[in-house]
Amino acid sequence: MNQTFTLKEKTKQIIVLLLPILITQLGMFSMVVFNTIMSGRYNSSDLAGVAIGTSIWSPVFNGISGIFLAVSPIAAQRFGQKKKEEVSFVVKNGIYLSVLITMIVVILGYFLLNPILNFMKLSPKVQDTAFDYLVGLSFGLLPLFIFNVLRSFIYALGKTRVIMIIMLLSLPINLVLNYVLIFGKFGFPELGGAGAGYATAITDWVFLAMTVYVIKKHEPFSSYSVFPNLKEFSWEYCQEILKIGVPMGLSVFFETTVFAIVTILLSKFNVTTIAAYQSALNVVSFIYMIPISISTALTVLVGFEVGAKRYKDAKQYSWLGVAIAVLIAIGTGLIVVAFRYQVAGLYSTEGAVINLTANFLIFALFFQISDAIQATAQAALRGYKDVNIAFIMTLVAYWLICLPTGYLLANFTNLGARGYWIGLTIGLLAAGIALSMRLIHIQKQKFNETVTGTIN
């Protein structure tokens, strides 16, 4: 990353960071698609088992990943302050935390997984597949969590293309592993849907191996000495990561679980409604990769400028990122609305499902705009390391506005399932407005051109 002086230069720098992150996000999304499609090709029970396993794991993974992503704004601020040694200490202690959290997740999973699956009252075949799939995934937890720490470090230095290349090299490996482990090809055991879990775990080790190699052998990463002297444990650095990361992780977790709960609440509707909702949600989730990628880049850039005490530049990056995300959301939303029947046709051949999916996709335009505002405003706040108030704001928006509003509209008006889309949109818009107001407040009161000294 470099210091920029004009809006044109800032826009270019956002895009330079954004595009590789977006491709990486799409690559990670593709791994889930590979798991789902290939398990479905094996048989429907394994498909259902993998889907259940994914629904259990996704909120947990997204929440924990939020903790490790705290390494990005912390390291970016130290990078902006030119405190190279402190950047290394942050990463080292992030690795320590990843080991500790892996142990906690494995222990909790050992005691809680079976009770959770039993509570869901699944068929024996589906439950066995879901259990075996999650066990397979567990062998990749440690490398996955360490990889997320190292990825955050690489992003903090502005070298986002590195992770993109690692992801693109790993995707074919994941695809082949899925094929041989699910179907038992080339002498490998036929594991069915569970094979997708083991394939993902092996791919996670590949991610980590490639990332470690790049950091140890290539500049500028090798000059930070991230791996030597790993005995340099510091509870102070761990506390800093947790102080920023836990609110970030909980915010992501509660946002993810809101969508899971809406899916459960929709189970009272007919199969056509459930299928249409899932199809529309899949489209929205795919497009959401764009604002989430902008958000990742924005956190790093704002953190870098704050560390260098260039508060005016940090403010410009903040609102430029929000504006870019909103403009893209409007553009993609209009395209989806214009071609909603064609898009819906990709997910089903049934006329009723296509019509209802197309109807849901009309709401996607307003949903995406609201989501773009809240995601990027929250990302800018993370760059300032201002996360606690933001977490409370999002918690209120998701759980006290999104869910109650959606439930009331869906069950006490003629809107039906559409009410949940409106509820989600209203809640996300409320979050966007509140987070934007918080961003304005801290930029005026804490991070303006008259402020001197380091603010933590």
PDB file of C-alpha atoms in Angstrom, residues 26 136 236 253 279 295 323 329 342 379 409 418-419 437:
ATOM      1  CA  LEU A  26     -15.695 -16.494  -4.830  1.00  0.00           C
ATOM      2  CA  GLY A 136     -13.877 -34.713   8.450  1.00  0.00           C
ATOM      3  CA  GLU A 236      -1.166  -8.205  26.030  1.00  0.00           C
ATOM      4  CA  PHE A 253     -22.133 -14.856  13.983  1.00  0.00           C
ATOM      5  CA  SER A 279     -32.917 -19.880  -4.429  1.00  0.00           C
ATOM      6  CA  SER A 295     -15.254  -4.225   3.340  1.00  0.00           C
ATOM      7  CA  ALA A 323     -20.214   4.949  -2.086  1.00  0.00           C
ATOM      8  CA  ALA A 329     -25.318  -2.810  -5.192  1.00  0.00           C
ATOM      9  CA  GLN A 342     -33.993 -16.030 -16.150  1.00  0.00           C
ATOM     10  CA  ALA A 379     -15.712  -2.219   7.954  1.00  0.00           C
ATOM     11  CA  LEU A 409     -45.156  -9.000   8.491  1.00  0.00           C
ATOM     12  CA  ARG A 418     -42.219 -11.709   1.521  1.00  0.00           C
ATOM     13  CA  GLY A 419     -42.522 -10.202   4.981  1.00  0.00           C
ATOM     14  CA  MET A 437     -23.844   7.879  12.329  1.00  0.00           C
TER      15      MET A 437
END
